[in-house]
XYZ file of C-alpha atoms in Angstrom:
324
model
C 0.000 0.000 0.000
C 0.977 3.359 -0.774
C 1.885 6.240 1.493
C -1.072 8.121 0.163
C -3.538 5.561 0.255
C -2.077 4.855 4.121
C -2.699 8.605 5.119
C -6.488 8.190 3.426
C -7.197 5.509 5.610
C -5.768 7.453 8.574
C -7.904 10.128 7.926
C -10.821 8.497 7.561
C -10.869 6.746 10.267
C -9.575 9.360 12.438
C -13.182 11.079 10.822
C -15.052 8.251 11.488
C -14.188 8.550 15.168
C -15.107 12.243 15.233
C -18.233 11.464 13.994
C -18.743 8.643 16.474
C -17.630 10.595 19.028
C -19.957 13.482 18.421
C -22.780 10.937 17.773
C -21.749 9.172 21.444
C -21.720 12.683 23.048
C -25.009 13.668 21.794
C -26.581 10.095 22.851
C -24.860 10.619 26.281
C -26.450 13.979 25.917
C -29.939 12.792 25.208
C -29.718 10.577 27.485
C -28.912 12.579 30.834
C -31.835 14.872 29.688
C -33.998 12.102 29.194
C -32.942 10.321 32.277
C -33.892 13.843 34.184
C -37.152 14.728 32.565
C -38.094 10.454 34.430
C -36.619 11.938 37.010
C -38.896 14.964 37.295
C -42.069 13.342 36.034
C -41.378 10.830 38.738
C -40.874 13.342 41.570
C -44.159 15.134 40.188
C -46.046 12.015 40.006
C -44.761 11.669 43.912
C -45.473 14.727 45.221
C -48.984 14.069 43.365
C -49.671 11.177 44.932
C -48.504 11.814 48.575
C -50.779 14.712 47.980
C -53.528 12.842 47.177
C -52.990 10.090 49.962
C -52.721 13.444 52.503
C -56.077 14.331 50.949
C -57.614 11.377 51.463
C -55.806 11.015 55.411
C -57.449 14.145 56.266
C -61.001 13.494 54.698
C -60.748 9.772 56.429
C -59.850 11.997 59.725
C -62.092 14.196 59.368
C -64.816 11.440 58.634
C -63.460 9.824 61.770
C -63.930 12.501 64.138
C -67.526 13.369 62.897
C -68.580 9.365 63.356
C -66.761 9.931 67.057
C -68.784 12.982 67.641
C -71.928 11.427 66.287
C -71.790 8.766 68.513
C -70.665 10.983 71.404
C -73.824 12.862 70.677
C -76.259 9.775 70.489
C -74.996 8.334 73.661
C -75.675 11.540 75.247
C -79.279 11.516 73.899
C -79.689 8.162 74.550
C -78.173 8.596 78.595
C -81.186 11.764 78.593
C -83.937 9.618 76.780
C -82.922 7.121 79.825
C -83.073 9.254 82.528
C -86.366 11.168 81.146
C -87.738 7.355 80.965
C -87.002 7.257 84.751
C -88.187 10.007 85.431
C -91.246 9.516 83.752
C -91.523 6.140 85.123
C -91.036 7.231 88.808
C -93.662 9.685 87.942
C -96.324 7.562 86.571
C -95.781 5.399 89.887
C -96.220 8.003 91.916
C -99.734 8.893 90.246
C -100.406 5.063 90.137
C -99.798 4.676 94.122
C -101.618 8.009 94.593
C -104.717 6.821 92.955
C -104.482 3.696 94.920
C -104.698 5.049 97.961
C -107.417 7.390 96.946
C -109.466 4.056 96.089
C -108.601 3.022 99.775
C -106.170 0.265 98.714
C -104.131 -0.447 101.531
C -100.283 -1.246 100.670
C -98.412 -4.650 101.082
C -97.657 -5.485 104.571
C -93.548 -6.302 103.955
C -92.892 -6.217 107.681
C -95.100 -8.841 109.474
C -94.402 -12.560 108.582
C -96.762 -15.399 108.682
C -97.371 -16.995 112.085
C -95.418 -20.007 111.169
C -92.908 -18.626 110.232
C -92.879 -16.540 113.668
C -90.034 -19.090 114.959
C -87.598 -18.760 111.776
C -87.498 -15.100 112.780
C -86.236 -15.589 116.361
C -83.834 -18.125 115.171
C -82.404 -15.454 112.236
C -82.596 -12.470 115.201
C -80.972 -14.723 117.867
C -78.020 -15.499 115.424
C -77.817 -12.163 114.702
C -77.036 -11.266 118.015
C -74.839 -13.945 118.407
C -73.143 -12.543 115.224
C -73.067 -9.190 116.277
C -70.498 -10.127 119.258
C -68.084 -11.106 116.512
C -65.335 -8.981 115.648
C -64.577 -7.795 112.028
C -61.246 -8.317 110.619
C -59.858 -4.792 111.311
C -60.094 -5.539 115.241
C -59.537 -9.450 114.796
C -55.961 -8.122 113.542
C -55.446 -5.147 116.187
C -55.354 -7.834 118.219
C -52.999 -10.034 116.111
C -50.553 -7.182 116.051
C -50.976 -6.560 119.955
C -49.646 -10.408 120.119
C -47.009 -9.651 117.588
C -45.607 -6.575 119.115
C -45.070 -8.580 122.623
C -43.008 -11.313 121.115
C -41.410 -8.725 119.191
C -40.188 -6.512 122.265
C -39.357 -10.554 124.309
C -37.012 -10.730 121.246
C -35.249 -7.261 121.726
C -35.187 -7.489 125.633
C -33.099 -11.145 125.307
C -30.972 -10.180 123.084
C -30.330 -6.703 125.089
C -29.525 -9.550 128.138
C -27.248 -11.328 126.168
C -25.242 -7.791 125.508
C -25.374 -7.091 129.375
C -24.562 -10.655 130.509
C -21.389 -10.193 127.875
C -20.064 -6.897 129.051
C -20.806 -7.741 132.406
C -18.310 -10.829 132.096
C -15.739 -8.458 130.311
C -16.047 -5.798 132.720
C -15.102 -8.473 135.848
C -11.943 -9.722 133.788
C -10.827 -5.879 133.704
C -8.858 -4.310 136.226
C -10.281 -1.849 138.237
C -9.631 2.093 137.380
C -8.339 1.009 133.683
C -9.301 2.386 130.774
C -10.664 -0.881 129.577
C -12.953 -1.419 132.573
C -14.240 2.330 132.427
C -15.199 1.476 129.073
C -16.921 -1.313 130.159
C -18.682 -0.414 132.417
C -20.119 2.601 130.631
C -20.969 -0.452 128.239
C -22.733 -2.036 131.197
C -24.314 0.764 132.525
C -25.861 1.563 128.927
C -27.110 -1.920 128.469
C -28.482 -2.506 131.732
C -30.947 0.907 131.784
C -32.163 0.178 128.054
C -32.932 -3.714 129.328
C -34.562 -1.795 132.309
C -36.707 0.486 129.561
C -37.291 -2.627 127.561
C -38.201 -4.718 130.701
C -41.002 -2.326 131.528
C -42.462 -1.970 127.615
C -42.838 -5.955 127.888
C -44.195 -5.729 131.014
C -47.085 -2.993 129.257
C -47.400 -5.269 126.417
C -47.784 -8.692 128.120
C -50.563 -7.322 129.617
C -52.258 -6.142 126.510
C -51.093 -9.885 124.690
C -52.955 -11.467 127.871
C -56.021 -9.608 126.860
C -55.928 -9.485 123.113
C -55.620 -13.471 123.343
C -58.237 -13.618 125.593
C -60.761 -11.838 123.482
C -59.461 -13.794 120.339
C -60.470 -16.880 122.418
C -63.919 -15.401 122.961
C -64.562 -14.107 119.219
C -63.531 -17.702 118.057
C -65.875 -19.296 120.558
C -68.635 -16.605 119.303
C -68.152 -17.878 115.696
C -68.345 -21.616 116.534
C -71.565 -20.435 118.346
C -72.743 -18.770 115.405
C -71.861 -21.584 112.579
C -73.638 -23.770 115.040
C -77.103 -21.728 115.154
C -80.413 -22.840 113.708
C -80.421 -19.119 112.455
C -77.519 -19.069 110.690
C -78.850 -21.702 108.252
C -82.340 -20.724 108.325
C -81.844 -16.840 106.806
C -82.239 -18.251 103.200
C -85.629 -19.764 104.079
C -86.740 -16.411 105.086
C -85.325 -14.617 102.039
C -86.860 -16.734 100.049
C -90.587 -16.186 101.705
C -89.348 -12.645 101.613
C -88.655 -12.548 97.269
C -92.045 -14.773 96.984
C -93.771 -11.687 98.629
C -92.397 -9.236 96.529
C -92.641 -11.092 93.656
C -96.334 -11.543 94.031
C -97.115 -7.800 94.493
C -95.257 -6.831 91.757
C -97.514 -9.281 89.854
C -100.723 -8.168 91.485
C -99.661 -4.697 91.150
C -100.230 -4.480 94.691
C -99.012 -0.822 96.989
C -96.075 -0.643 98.287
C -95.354 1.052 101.479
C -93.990 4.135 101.482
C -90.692 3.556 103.595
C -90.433 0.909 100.193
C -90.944 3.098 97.510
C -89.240 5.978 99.408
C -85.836 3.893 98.038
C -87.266 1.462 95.592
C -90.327 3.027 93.328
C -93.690 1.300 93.091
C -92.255 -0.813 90.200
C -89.146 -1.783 88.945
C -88.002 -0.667 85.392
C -88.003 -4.346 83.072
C -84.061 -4.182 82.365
C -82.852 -3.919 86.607
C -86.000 -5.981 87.636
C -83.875 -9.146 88.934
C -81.187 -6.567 90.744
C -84.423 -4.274 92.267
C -85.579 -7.488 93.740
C -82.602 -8.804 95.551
C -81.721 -5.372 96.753
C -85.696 -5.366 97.943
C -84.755 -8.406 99.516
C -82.232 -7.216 101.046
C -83.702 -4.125 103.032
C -86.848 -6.137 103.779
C -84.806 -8.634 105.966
C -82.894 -5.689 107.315
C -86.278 -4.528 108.913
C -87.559 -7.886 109.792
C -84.012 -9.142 111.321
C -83.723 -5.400 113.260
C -87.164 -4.797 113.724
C -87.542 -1.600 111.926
C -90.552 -0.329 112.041
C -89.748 3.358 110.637
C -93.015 4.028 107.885
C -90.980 6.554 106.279
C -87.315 5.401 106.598
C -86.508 1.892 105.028
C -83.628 1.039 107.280
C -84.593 3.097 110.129
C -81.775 4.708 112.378
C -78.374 4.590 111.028
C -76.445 2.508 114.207
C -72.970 4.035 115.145
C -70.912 0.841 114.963
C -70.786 -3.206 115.211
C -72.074 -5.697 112.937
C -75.760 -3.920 112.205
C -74.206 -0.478 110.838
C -71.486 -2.852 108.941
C -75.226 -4.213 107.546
C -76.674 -0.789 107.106
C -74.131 0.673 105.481
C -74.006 -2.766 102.899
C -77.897 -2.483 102.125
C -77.069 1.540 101.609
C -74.504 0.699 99.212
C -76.978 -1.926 97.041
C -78.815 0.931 96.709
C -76.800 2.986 95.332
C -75.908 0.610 93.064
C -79.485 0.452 91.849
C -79.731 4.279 91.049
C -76.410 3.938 88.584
């Protein structure tokens, strides 16, 4: 090959890789731009859709909090259509008992219970006072702790002997007028007036552990007495002569009382019926087991303490209970 036709192959292949080059460039060229209009129209489409996603959090919120104050709002109509219901109930027994007694009907006699079952009642009342001696577990463990604290303070006083009977024996090994047998017997002296203090706190609380076992020893004979009572096993018979009663007037639509319907109504409403009994139950055999007799006050006198204001105070609670 010549030299000419050498440097025309040069050439044109040094021109054919100018004009590849320039053709790469501009690809690489078209290609970033294309890669960042993606880029863009992807970042739009983002923005667009996290957008629309917020849009559609906030309308879900917002639908949210209206259901939450919708139902807020029908609970609150439904507690007042409840109470007016009550109210309206208590109302129309009210006018119902009035008109009863207008017609002369006299109401249910709750208090008095059949002749024979006249000795059921003195068994039940009899227990009850047996019961009443008992004491309740606050003073059942005063008394514990009175026991307690004596063998507690026996502890401290021996081992405040032991210390004593030990510097005693190292104060006699000591020679007199020494330093060591100063010491000890400031020791000594130290140990023997706190045994002395500790001597007469025993002494206090033997005689309180005498007495608070002595009373434990009655309150366990008073509940062996009790467990073994007719009444104690007989109080179910008489609630259930008691419900039977109440059941039947509430069937007969018979008058109640007024101490009764003072804290119960002439009628209970159909969805508490089975709790209005048992608490009726309940403050009926208060009276009968006391012998209330109060014709305005259900439960009579509130008692200051012992096992009938423990009672009181449980029938007062049932009826609270009721009015929730």
């Amino acid at each position: 090959m010549s030299a000419d036709a050498s440097g025309d192959l040069a050439r044109v292949a040094a021109g054919l890789r100018r004009e590849m080059g320039s053709k790469v460039n501009t690809l690489r060229v078209q290609l970033t731009q294309e890669l960042q209009r993606i880029d863009k129209n992807a970042e739009r489409r983002a923005r667009e859709a996290l957008a629309r996603f917020d849009a559609t959090d906030a309308r879900v919120d917002a639908l949210v909090a209206e259901q939450a104050e919708l139902r807020r709002h029908v609970e609150r109509k439904l507690r007042e259509y409840a109470t007016r219901v009550v109210r309206l109930e208590g109302e129309i027994q009210q006018v119902e008992g009035l008109l009863r007694r207008q017609q002369g009907q006299v109401p249910v006699d709750l208090d008095t219970v059949p002749a024979e079952l006249a000795p059921l009642v003195a068994d039940v009342r009899a227990a009850e006072q047996v019961r009443s001696t008992i004491m309740d577990d606050a003073a059942v463990a005063l008394r514990r702790q009175r026991i307690e604290r004596f063998e507690q303070d026996e502890r401290r006083l021996a081992e405040t002997r032991q210390r004593a009977l030990g510097v005693s024996r190292s104060l006699a090994v000591r020679k007199a007028g020494g330093w060591a047998f100063r010491r000890a017997a400031a020791a000594y002296r130290s140990e023997r007036a706190l045994m002395d203090e500790q001597e007469a706190e025993v002494a206090a609380a033997r005689v309180q552990r005498d007495e608070a076992e002595q009373e434990l020893h009655r309150d366990a004979a008073q509940q062996r007495a009790y467990s073994a009572h007719p009444g104690a096993s007989v109080a179910d018979r008489l609630a259930a002569h008691v419900r039977d009663r109440i059941d039947a007037a509430v069937a007969g639509y018979e008058l109640f009382p007024p101490w009764f319907t003072n804290v119960l109504g002439h009628r209970p409403l159909p969805a508490r019926a089975t709790d209005w009994r048992e608490v009726a139950v309940q403050v009926v055999l208060y009276r009968i087991t006391h012998g209330v007799t109060d014709r305005v006050a259900a439960l009579g006198l509130e008692p200051e303490n012992g096992h009938r204001a423990a009672q009181h105070r449980a029938v007062r609670t049932a009826l609270r209970q009721l009015d929730e």
